[in-house]
């Protein structure tokens, strides 16, 4: 069984969900900057986001 790579759209959704769970908001420009600066590395992105409260 092979796993399909997560696309940018799914990563954006994960970022927005994690931020919402922490009772915070994030602007689309901030999501873009995060994706660009991390090279869309999901594990790095998740380590930079707040944990849910």
XYZ file of N, CA and C in Angstrom:
159
model
N 0.846 -1.182 0.000
C 0.000 0.000 0.000
C 0.893 1.247 0.000
N 0.657 2.162 -0.906
C 1.468 3.372 -0.989
C 0.673 4.552 -0.445
N 1.404 5.501 0.086
C 0.772 6.712 0.612
C 0.989 7.850 -0.363
N -0.060 8.590 -0.619
C 0.027 9.740 -1.510
C 0.596 10.926 -0.736
N 1.459 11.690 -1.365
C 2.045 12.866 -0.717
C 0.951 13.897 -0.432
N 1.121 14.582 0.664
C 0.167 15.637 1.028
C 0.459 16.865 0.177
N -0.572 17.402 -0.415
C -0.419 18.574 -1.262
C -0.508 19.863 -0.459
N -0.184 20.962 -1.115
C -0.183 22.270 -0.468
C -1.559 22.631 0.077
N -2.597 22.271 -0.646
C -3.958 22.590 -0.187
C -4.250 21.906 1.150
N -3.874 20.630 1.278
C -4.100 19.915 2.531
C -3.251 20.505 3.659
N -2.033 20.926 3.344
C -1.176 21.536 4.360
C -1.803 22.839 4.846
N -2.333 23.634 3.920
C -3.014 24.878 4.306
C -4.172 24.578 5.260
N -4.949 23.552 4.942
C -6.079 23.179 5.793
C -5.613 22.739 7.176
N -4.516 21.998 7.237
C -3.974 21.564 8.526
C -3.491 22.748 9.353
N -2.830 23.698 8.705
C -2.371 24.908 9.396
C -3.563 25.650 9.978
N -4.571 25.886 9.161
C -5.742 26.634 9.611
C -6.468 25.904 10.736
N -6.556 24.588 10.658
C -7.213 23.807 11.707
C -6.434 23.896 13.015
N -5.114 23.771 12.959
C -4.290 23.842 14.176
C -4.420 25.210 14.831
N -4.434 26.255 14.017
C -4.554 27.613 14.553
C -5.931 27.809 15.184
N -6.977 27.319 14.525
C -8.337 27.423 15.088
C -8.441 26.674 16.417
N -7.831 25.483 16.493
C -7.868 24.693 17.727
C -7.212 25.436 18.890
N -6.283 26.313 18.586
C -5.605 27.107 19.609
C -6.349 28.420 19.877
N -7.568 28.526 19.340
C -8.387 29.741 19.490
C -7.665 30.981 18.983
N -7.008 30.844 17.842
C -6.284 31.947 17.225
C -6.729 32.066 15.775
N -6.231 33.099 15.108
C -6.508 33.300 13.692
C -5.185 33.498 12.965
N -5.194 33.203 11.662
C -4.010 33.414 10.836
C -4.456 33.979 9.494
N -3.755 34.986 9.042
C -4.060 35.616 7.761
C -3.514 34.745 6.622
N -4.174 34.774 5.460
C -3.679 34.003 4.313
C -2.228 34.339 3.949
N -1.839 35.591 4.100
C -0.454 35.983 3.794
C 0.524 35.309 4.752
N 0.113 35.120 5.998
C 0.964 34.447 6.975
C 1.102 32.965 6.640
N 0.026 32.355 6.170
C 0.092 30.955 5.738
C 1.060 30.841 4.561
N 0.942 31.761 3.611
C 1.850 31.755 2.453
C 3.302 31.871 2.892
N 3.572 32.791 3.817
C 4.940 32.997 4.297
C 5.455 31.748 5.008
N 4.610 31.125 5.810
C 5.004 29.911 6.517
C 5.342 28.788 5.543
N 4.510 28.623 4.530
C 4.777 27.599 3.514
C 6.083 27.878 2.773
N 6.290 29.119 2.419
C 7.491 29.489 1.665
C 8.750 29.299 2.504
N 8.706 29.750 3.741
C 9.905 29.708 4.588
C 10.257 28.308 5.073
N 9.271 27.412 5.103
C 9.535 26.047 5.557
C 9.685 25.069 4.399
N 9.498 25.565 3.178
C 9.544 24.657 2.034
C 8.416 23.646 2.054
N 7.296 24.016 2.685
C 6.111 23.160 2.833
C 6.419 21.865 3.577
N 7.411 21.898 4.466
C 7.785 20.741 5.286
C 6.776 20.626 6.431
N 5.883 19.643 6.341
C 4.778 19.525 7.280
C 5.253 19.381 8.723
N 6.254 18.576 8.979
C 6.706 18.399 10.359
C 7.293 19.697 10.914
N 8.010 20.430 10.101
C 8.562 21.711 10.531
C 7.441 22.722 10.775
N 6.463 22.759 9.878
C 5.324 23.671 10.035
C 4.590 23.385 11.337
N 4.282 22.118 11.605
C 3.536 21.767 12.802
C 4.311 22.114 14.072
N 5.629 22.022 14.018
C 6.430 22.372 15.195
C 6.428 23.873 15.459
N 6.140 24.663 14.434
C 6.129 26.124 14.563
C 4.752 26.668 14.970
N 3.725 25.862 14.878
C 2.375 26.320 15.199
C 2.040 26.063 16.662
N 1.095 26.845 17.215
C 0.725 26.636 18.612
C -0.003 25.309 18.779
N 0.137 24.732 19.950
C -0.651 23.530 20.289
C -2.027 23.965 20.709
N -2.993 23.076 20.574
C -4.348 23.433 20.987
C -4.406 23.582 22.501
N -5.323 24.407 22.940
C -5.423 24.705 24.374
C -6.205 23.661 25.093
